Structures are given as C-alpha cells and as structure tokens.
CSV table of C-alpha atoms in Angstrom, one decimal:
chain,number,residue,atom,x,y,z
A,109,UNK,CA,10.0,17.6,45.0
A,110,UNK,CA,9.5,14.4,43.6
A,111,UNK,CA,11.3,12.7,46.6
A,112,UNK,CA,8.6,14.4,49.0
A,113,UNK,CA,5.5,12.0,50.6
A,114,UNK,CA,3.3,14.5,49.5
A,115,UNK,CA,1.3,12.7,46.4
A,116,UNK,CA,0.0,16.7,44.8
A,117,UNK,CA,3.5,18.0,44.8
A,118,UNK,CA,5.2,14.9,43.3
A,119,UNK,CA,2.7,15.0,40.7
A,120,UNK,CA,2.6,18.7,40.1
A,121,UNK,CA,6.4,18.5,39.6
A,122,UNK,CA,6.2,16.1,37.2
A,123,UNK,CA,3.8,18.0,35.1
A,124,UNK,CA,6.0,20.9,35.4
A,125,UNK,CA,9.2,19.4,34.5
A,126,UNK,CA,6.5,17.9,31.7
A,127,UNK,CA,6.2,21.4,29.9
A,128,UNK,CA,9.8,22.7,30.8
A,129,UNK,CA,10.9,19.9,28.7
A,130,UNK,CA,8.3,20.5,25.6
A,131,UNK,CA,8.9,24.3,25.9
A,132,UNK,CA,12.4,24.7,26.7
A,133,UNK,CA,13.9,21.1,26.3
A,134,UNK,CA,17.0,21.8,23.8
A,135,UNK,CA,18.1,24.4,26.6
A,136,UNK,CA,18.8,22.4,29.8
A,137,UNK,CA,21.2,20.7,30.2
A,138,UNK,CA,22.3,17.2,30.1
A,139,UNK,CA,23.1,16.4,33.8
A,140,UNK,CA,19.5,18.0,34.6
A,141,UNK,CA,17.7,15.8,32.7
A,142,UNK,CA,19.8,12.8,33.7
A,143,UNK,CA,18.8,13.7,37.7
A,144,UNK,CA,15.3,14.4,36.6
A,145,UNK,CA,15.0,10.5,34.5
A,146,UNK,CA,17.0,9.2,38.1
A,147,UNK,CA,14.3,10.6,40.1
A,148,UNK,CA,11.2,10.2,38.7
A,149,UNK,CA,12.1,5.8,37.0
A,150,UNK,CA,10.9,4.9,40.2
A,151,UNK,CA,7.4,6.4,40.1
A,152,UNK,CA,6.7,4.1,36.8
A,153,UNK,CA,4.9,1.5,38.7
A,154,UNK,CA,1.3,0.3,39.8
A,155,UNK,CA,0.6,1.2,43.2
A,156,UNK,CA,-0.3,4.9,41.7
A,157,UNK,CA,-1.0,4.9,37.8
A,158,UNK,CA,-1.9,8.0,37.4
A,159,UNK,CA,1.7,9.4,39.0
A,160,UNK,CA,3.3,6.4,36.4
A,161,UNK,CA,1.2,8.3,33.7
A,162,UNK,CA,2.7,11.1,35.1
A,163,UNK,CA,5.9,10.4,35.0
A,164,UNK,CA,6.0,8.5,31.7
A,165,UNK,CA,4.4,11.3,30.0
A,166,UNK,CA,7.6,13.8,31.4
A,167,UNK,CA,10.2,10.8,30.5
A,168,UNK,CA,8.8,11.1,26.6
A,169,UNK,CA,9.0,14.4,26.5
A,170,UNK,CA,12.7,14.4,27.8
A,171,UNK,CA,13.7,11.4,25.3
A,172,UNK,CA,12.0,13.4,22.4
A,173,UNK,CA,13.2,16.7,22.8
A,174,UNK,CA,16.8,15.2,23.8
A,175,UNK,CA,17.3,11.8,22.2
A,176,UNK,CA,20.7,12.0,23.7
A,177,UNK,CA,19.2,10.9,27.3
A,178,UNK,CA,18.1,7.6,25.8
A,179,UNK,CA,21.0,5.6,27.2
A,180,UNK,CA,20.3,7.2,30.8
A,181,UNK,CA,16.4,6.4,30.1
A,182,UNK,CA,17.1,2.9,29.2
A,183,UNK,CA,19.1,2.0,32.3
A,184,UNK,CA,17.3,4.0,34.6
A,185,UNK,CA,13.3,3.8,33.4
A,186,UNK,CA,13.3,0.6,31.2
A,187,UNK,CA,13.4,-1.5,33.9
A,188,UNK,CA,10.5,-0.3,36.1
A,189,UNK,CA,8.5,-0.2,32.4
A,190,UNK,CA,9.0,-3.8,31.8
A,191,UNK,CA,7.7,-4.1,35.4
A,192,UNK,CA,4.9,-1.9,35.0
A,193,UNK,CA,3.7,-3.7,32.0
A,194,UNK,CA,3.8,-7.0,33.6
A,195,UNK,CA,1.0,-5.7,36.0
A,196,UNK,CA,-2.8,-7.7,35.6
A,197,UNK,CA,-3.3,-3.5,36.6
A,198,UNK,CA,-2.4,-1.9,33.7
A,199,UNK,CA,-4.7,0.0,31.7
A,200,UNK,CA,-6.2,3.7,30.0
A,201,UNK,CA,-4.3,6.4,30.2
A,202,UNK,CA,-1.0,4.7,31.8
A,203,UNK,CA,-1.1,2.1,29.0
A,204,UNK,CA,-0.9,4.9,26.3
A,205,UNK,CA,1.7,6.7,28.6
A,206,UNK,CA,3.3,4.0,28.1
A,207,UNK,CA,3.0,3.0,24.6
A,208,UNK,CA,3.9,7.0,24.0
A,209,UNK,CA,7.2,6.3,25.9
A,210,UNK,CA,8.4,3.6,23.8
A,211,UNK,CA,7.9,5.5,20.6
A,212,UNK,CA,9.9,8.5,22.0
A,213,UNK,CA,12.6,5.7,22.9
A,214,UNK,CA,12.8,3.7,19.3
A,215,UNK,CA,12.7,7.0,17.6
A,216,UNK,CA,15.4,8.3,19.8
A,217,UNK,CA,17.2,5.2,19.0
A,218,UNK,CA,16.7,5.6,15.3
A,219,UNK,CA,18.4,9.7,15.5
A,220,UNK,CA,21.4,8.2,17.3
A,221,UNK,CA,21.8,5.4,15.3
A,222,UNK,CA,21.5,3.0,17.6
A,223,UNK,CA,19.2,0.2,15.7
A,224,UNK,CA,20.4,-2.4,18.6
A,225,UNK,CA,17.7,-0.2,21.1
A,226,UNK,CA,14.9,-2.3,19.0
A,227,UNK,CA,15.3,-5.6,19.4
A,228,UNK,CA,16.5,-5.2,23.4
A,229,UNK,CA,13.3,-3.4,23.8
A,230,UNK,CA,11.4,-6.3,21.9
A,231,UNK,CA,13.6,-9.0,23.5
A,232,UNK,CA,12.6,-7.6,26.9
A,233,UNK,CA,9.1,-6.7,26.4
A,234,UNK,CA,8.2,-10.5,25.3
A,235,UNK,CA,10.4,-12.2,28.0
A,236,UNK,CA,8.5,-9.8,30.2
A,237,UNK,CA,5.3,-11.7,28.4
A,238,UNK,CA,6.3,-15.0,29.1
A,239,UNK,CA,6.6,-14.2,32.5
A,240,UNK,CA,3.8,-12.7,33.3
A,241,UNK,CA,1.4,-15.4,31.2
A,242,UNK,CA,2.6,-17.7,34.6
A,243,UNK,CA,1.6,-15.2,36.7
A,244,UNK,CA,-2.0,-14.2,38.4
A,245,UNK,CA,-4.0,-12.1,36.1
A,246,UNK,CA,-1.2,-12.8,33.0
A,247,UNK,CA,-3.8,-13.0,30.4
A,248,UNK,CA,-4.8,-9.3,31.1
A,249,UNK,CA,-0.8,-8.8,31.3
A,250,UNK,CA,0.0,-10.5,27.9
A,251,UNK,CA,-2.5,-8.4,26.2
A,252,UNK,CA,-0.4,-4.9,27.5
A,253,UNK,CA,2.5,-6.5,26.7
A,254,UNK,CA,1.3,-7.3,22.9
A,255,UNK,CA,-0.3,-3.8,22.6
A,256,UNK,CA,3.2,-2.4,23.2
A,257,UNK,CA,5.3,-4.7,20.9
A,258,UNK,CA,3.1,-3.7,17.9
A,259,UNK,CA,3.6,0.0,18.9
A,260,UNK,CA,7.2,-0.8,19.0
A,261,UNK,CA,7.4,-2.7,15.2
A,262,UNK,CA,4.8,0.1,13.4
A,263,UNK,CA,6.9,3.4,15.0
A,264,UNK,CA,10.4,1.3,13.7
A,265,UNK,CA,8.9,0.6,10.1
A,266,UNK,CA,7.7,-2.2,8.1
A,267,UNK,CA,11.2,-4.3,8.1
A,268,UNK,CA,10.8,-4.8,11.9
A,269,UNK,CA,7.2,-5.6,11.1
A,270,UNK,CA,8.2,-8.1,8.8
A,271,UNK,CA,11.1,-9.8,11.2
A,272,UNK,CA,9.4,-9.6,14.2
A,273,UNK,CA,6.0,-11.3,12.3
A,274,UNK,CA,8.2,-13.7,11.2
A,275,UNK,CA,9.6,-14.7,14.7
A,276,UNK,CA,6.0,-14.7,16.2
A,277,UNK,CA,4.8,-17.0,13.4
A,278,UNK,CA,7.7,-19.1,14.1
A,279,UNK,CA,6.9,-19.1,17.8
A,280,UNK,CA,3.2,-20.4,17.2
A,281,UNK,CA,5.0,-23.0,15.2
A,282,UNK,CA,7.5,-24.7,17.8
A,283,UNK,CA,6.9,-27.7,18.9
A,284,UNK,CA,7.9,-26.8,22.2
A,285,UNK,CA,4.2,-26.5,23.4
A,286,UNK,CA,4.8,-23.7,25.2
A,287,UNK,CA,1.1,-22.3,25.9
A,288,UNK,CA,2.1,-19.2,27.4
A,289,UNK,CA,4.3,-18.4,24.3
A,290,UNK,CA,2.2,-19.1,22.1
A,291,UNK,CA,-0.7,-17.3,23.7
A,292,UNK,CA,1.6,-14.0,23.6
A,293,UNK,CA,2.9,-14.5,19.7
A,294,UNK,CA,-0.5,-14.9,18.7
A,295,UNK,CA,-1.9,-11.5,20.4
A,296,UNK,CA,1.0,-9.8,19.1
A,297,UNK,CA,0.3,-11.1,15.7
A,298,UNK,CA,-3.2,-10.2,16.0
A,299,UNK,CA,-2.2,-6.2,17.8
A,300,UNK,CA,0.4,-5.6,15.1
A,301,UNK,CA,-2.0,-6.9,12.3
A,302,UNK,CA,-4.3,-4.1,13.5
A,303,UNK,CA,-1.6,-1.4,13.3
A,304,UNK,CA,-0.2,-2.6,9.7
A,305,UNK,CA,-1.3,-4.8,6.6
A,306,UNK,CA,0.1,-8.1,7.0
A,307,UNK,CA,-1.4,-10.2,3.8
A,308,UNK,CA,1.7,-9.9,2.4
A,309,UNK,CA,2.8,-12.4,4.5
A,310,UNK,CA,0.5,-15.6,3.6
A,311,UNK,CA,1.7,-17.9,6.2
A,312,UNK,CA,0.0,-15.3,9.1
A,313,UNK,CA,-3.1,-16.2,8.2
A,314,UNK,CA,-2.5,-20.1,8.2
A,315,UNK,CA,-0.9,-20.5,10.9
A,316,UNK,CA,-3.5,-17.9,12.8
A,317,UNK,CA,-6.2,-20.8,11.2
A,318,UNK,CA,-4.2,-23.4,12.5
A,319,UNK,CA,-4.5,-22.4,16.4
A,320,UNK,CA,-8.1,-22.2,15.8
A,321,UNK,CA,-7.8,-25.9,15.9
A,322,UNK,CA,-5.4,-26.5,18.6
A,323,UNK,CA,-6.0,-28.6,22.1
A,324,UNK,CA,-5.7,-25.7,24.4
A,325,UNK,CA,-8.6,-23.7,24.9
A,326,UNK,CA,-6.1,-20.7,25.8
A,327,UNK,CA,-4.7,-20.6,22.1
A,328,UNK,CA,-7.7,-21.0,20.4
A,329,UNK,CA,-8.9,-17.8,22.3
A,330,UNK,CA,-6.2,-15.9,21.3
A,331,UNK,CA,-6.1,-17.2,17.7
A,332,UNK,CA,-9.6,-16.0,18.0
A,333,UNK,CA,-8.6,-12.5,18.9
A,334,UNK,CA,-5.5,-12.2,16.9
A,335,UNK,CA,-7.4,-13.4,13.5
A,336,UNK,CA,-9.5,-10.0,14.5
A,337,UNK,CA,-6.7,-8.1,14.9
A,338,UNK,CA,-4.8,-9.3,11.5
A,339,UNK,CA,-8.1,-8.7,9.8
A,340,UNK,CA,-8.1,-5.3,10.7
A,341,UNK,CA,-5.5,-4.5,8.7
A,342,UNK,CA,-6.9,-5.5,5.3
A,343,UNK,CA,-10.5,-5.6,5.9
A,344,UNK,CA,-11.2,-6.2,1.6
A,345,UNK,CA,-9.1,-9.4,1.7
A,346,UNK,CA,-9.8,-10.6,5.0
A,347,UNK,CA,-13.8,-10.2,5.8
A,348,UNK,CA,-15.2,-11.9,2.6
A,349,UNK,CA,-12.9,-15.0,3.8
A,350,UNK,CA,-14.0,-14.2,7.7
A,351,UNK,CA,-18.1,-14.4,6.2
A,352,UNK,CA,-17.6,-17.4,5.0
A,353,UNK,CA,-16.6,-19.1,7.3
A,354,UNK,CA,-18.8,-18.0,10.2
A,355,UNK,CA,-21.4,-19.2,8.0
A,356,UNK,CA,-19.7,-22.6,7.0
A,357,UNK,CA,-18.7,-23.5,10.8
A,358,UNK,CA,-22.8,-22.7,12.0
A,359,UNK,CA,-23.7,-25.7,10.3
A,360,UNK,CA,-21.0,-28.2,11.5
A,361,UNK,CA,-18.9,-26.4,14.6
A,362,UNK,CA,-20.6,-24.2,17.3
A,363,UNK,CA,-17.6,-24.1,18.9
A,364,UNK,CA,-15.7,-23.0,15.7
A,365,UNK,CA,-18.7,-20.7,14.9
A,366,UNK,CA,-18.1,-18.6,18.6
A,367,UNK,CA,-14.6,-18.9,17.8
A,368,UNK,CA,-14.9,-16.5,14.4
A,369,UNK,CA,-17.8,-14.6,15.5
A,370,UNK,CA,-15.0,-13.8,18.4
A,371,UNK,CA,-12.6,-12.5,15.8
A,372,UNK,CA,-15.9,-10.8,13.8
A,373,UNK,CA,-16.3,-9.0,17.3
A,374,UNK,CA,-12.9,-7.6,17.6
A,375,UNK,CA,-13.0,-6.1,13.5
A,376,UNK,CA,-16.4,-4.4,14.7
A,377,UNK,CA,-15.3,-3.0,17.5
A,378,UNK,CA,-11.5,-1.5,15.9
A,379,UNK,CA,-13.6,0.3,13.4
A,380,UNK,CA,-16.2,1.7,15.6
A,381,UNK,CA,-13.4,3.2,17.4
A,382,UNK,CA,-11.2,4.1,14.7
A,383,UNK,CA,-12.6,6.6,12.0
A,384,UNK,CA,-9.9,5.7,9.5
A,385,UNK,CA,-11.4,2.3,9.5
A,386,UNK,CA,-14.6,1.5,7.3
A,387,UNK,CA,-16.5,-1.5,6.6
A,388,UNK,CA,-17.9,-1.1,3.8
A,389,UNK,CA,-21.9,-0.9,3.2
A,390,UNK,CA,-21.7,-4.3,1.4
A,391,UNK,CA,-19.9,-5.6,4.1
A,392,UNK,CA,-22.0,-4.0,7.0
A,393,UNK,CA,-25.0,-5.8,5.1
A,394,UNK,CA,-24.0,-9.1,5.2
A,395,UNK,CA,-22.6,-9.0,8.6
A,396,UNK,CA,-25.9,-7.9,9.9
A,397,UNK,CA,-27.3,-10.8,7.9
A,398,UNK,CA,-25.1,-12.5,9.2
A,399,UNK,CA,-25.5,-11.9,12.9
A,400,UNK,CA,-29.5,-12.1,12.6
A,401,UNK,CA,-29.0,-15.4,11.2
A,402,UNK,CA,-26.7,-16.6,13.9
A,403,UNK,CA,-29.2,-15.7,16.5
A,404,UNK,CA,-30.5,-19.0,17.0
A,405,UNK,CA,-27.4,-20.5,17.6
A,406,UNK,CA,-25.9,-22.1,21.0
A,407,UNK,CA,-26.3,-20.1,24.1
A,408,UNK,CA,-22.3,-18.9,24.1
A,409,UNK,CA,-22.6,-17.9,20.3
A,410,UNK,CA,-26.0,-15.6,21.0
A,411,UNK,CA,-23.9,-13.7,23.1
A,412,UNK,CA,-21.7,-12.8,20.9
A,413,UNK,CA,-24.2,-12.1,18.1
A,414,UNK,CA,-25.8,-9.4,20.7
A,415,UNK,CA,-22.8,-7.6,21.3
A,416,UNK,CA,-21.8,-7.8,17.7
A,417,UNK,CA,-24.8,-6.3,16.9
A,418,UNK,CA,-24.3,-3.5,19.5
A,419,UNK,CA,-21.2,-2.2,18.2
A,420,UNK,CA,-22.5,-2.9,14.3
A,421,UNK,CA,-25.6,-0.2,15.7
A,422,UNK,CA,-22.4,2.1,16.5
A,423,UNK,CA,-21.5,2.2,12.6
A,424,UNK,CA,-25.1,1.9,11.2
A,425,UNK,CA,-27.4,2.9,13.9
A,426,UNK,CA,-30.7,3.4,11.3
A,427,UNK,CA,-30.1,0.3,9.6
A,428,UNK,CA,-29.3,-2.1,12.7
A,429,UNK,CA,-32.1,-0.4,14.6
A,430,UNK,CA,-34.4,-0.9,12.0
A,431,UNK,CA,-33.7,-4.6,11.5
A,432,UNK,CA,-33.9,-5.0,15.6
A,433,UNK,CA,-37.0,-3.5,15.9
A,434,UNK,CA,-38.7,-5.7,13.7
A,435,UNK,CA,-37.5,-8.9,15.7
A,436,UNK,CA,-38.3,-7.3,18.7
A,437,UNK,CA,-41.8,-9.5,19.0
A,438,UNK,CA,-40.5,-12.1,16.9
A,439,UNK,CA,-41.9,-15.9,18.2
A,440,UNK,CA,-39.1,-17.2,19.0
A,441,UNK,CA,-37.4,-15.9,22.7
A,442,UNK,CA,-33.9,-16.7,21.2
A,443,UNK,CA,-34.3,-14.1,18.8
A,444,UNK,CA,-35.8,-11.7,21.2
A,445,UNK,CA,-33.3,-12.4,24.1
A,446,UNK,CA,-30.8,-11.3,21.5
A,447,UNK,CA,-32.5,-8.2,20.4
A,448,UNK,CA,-33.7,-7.1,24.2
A,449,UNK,CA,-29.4,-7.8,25.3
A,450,UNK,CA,-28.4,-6.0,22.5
A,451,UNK,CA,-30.2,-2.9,22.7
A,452,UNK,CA,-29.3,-2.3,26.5
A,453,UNK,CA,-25.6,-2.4,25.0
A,454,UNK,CA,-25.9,-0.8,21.8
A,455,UNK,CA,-28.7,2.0,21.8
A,456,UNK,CA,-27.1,3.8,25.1
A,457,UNK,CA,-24.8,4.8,22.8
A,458,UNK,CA,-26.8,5.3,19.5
A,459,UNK,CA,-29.3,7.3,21.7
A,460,UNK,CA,-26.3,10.1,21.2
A,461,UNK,CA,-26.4,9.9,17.1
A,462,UNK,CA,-30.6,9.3,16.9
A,463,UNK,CA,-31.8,11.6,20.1
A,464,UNK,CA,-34.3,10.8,22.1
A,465,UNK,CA,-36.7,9.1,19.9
A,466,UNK,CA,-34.8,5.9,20.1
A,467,UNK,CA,-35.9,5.3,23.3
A,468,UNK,CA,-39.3,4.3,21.8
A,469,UNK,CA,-38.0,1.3,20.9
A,470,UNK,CA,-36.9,0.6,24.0
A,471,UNK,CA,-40.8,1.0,25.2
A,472,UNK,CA,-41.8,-1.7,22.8
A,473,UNK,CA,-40.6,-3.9,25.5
C-alpha cells in the first residue's frame, strides 16, 4: 500500500501501521518492521509534508517500541531526514515529527548501548547545516537544523549538552571566518540554551556578546537570536543583565539597541508559549517600562518595541492594555504608531482572555 500512486491509501497505511506498532509493537516481527522502515524512508521528504509527518510519526513508533530496528532506521531513514531538514520547507507539524523521530533514535541508541549513534547524528545534522546555510532559503534551513540538534543534546543528557556547547562555542571562535558556521553554532547555542540552563558555562555568554559586535550582519542576527534563546534558560541571571543593556545601548547604539530588543523579543515570545516559563512580575514591570520608553527610538527599533509589547499583552494583558491605552492619544505619533501596531498584533489574541470589551479600546481609534 505504501508503493500505490494513491496519496489516501499511502497515508492511511502509514497511520495504520502507526497504531499496530504502539499497540502491538513487541509482537511483530523483526523482518516486518525492517520492510515496513524500507518502504516508507522514502516518503520522508518535502514534496508532501504531511505524508513525511506521516511516516516519521510510524518510524518513531517502530524505533521506540523496538529499539532493535535502529540500525535498519539509520541506514534506511537517516538519510532522507538529513535531506528533509535541509529543506527552506520545513515546518509545524513535520518539524516536530521530526524532532520526535530523533528522540526515539538517541534513546534507542542509549537501550542498545550504542553511544556512537549521538555524535553521527550530530555530526550529520550540522554538516547538513553547513550545507544548506549556501543554499536558497538556508537561513530558514539552519534554524530546523538548530531546533533538532538541541532536541538531540537535552533527550541525551546534560554531558552532551556540555560537549556539544563547548564545540559550538569553539566554532563561533575560529578564525576561519566561516559565516555560515558560525551562523549555525550560534542558533544552536541559542535553541539548546532554551531547552537547558547553560550559565554554568560562562564563556556562552561572552562569546554570544562578542558576535553582537562582529562585521557580518548575518552573525550579529543570530547572536541576536541565540542570546534569546540562552536567556531562556535562566531567565533570573540572564534578564537583569539583558535590561541593562537595552537601556545602556538606547543612548549610544541604535543598532545595538534593535540587536537586544531582538533577543528581549525571542525571551517574550518562549514564555508566552511555554507555561513552565515565567517572567516574573518584577521583571514584566520593567520590561514594559522598558519598551514604552524605547518607543521613540529609530524606525527599526519601534518595530520591535510593538511586537514586544504584543506578546508582553499575552502574559499581562490588564496591565499592558492599561498602559497602551493611556498612550493611545499621546502627542507624539511615534508613540501612537507603536500603540495602534501593537494592538492589531496583540489584542486579537487578548480579546480571548479579556472578551469582548477589549475591543473598546480598539474604538478609541
């Protein structure tokens, strides 16, 4: 069935074969499983990602409840993966097929005994970076690619974390001036500082620092991201420091300034989509301070103000709404093009949390 043209059947038997292997998994045999993996590698790629969701979604489930397939899985599916993630395409639901798969694999790996499965998987998954930061749409590529290595270090344990943070941070080092390299050690830094706490390592956050000075304006953008990121994961050691130097770089670096309120973006946004991740109402107050008061800043750095301020609305809708509404006549149009571009991002999805009666301010107007 998954060799006919027909799109519904392929995608029904992959389904099928999904809860055979959750249900009844320990019970079929080997050879099965090994001609069900042969079959269905091939639909891991981007021409249809919802049949590579598919498909990826039965390969875990194999892998998990038979960690002996792994071998078969690895020459027969790893290859079309590291393909798949290379693609500007990649996103949603196949991306966390995908990031589901490689758990299933390392943790395979780790019942066998076979330690050696981690670092070919990380060896391949940031050669498979490199090249496609050359490519057309690479930048959208290197982020999948970064998602997937920190998936890879926090399902193996904190010593991988450790090693592997220590070859990125070595990476962002060389002096080979390799952009695209250093583009993709810095998102991974920043997507595995989101998963784990990395101020136990001091020379992250230096070296993350350090790139927010560099020539290329494609590694400060990362370093911008992956300070975010690394935050993330110690939000009482890393925001005061973050705070202060948003408001240091307003007064001398606008570029610096959008660079940070960049990072301040990407903390925001992780912890209004993760609920085990608070800022604290200290913290929420003087980043709202902080935003208002950036508001009349350079053209690039009020954007970033409004959309900060969007997603801030998401954790403290009463008290960001309450601060907006009073600008929203304010004298100067600075301050009110941030408020008006703000609200169209941020109260469509407060209006969920406050009801209807928020759209009264949108009236004011």
């Amino acid at each position: 069935f998954l060799r006919k043209a027909v799109r519904p059947l392929r995608q029904a038997a992959l389904m099928t074969m999904h809860a055979l292997a959750v249900k009844y998994g320990s019970q079929l045999q080997a050879s099965t499983l090994a001609s069900f993996v042969e079959e269905a590698s091939p639909l891991v790629n981007d021409s249809d990602l919802t049949l590579a969701s598919a498909a990826l979604s039965s390969l875990e489930s194999v892998v998990t409840v038979q960690p002996s397939t792994a071998p078969v899985v690895v020459g027969k599916t790893v290859p079309h993966a590291m393909t798949l993630v290379r693609s500007p395409l990649l996103q949603g639901g196949a991306l966390e097929h995908l990031q589901g798969f490689l758990k299933a694999l390392v943790k395979s790996s780790e019942a066998a005994g076979g330690v050696a499965s981690f670092q070919s998987l990380l060896d391949e998954l940031l050669a498979s970076g490199r090249t496609a930061g050359t490519a057309t749409g690479g930048k959208t590529a290197q982020q999948s690619v970064a998602v997937c290595v920190a998936v890879l270090c926090s399902t193996a344990g904190p010593q991988h974390v450790q090693s592997t943070t220590d070859l990125l941070v070595k990476e962002v080092k060389a002096k080979t001036q390799d952009t695209t390299a250093q583009r993709l050690a810095l998102l991974c830094l920043g997507e595995i500082g989101r998963r784990a706490d990395l101020s136990g390592i001091p020379q992250v956050e230096s070296t993350v620092s350090e790139s927010l000075k560099a020539d290329s304006e494609e590694i400060k953008g990362a370093a911008s991201l992956a300070l975010g990121g690394v935050a993330c994961g110690n939000l009482g050691k890393y925001m005061p420091s973050l705070i202060r130097q948003i408001s240091s770089a307003a007064k001398s670096s606008p570029k610096q300034q959008y660079l940070l309120l960049t990072a301040l973006s990407e903390v925001i946004t992780t912890c209004s989509e993760r609920a085990n991740l608070l800022l604290s109402p200290d913290d929420q107050g003087q980043v709202l301070s902080l935003l208002l008061g950036s508001a009349e800043g350079e053209e690039e750095c009020r954007t970033v103000v409004a959309e900060c301020l969007g997603r801030l609305a998401l954790l403290s809708p009463e008290k960001v709404l309450a601060e907006l509404r009073q600008r929203i006549s304010n004298p100067s149009p600075n301050m009110r093009a941030v408020v008006r571009y703000c609200t169209g991002w941020g109260l469509m999805r407060c209006w969920a949390f406050l009801g209807p009666g928020s759209w009264v301010f949108m009236g004011q107007r």
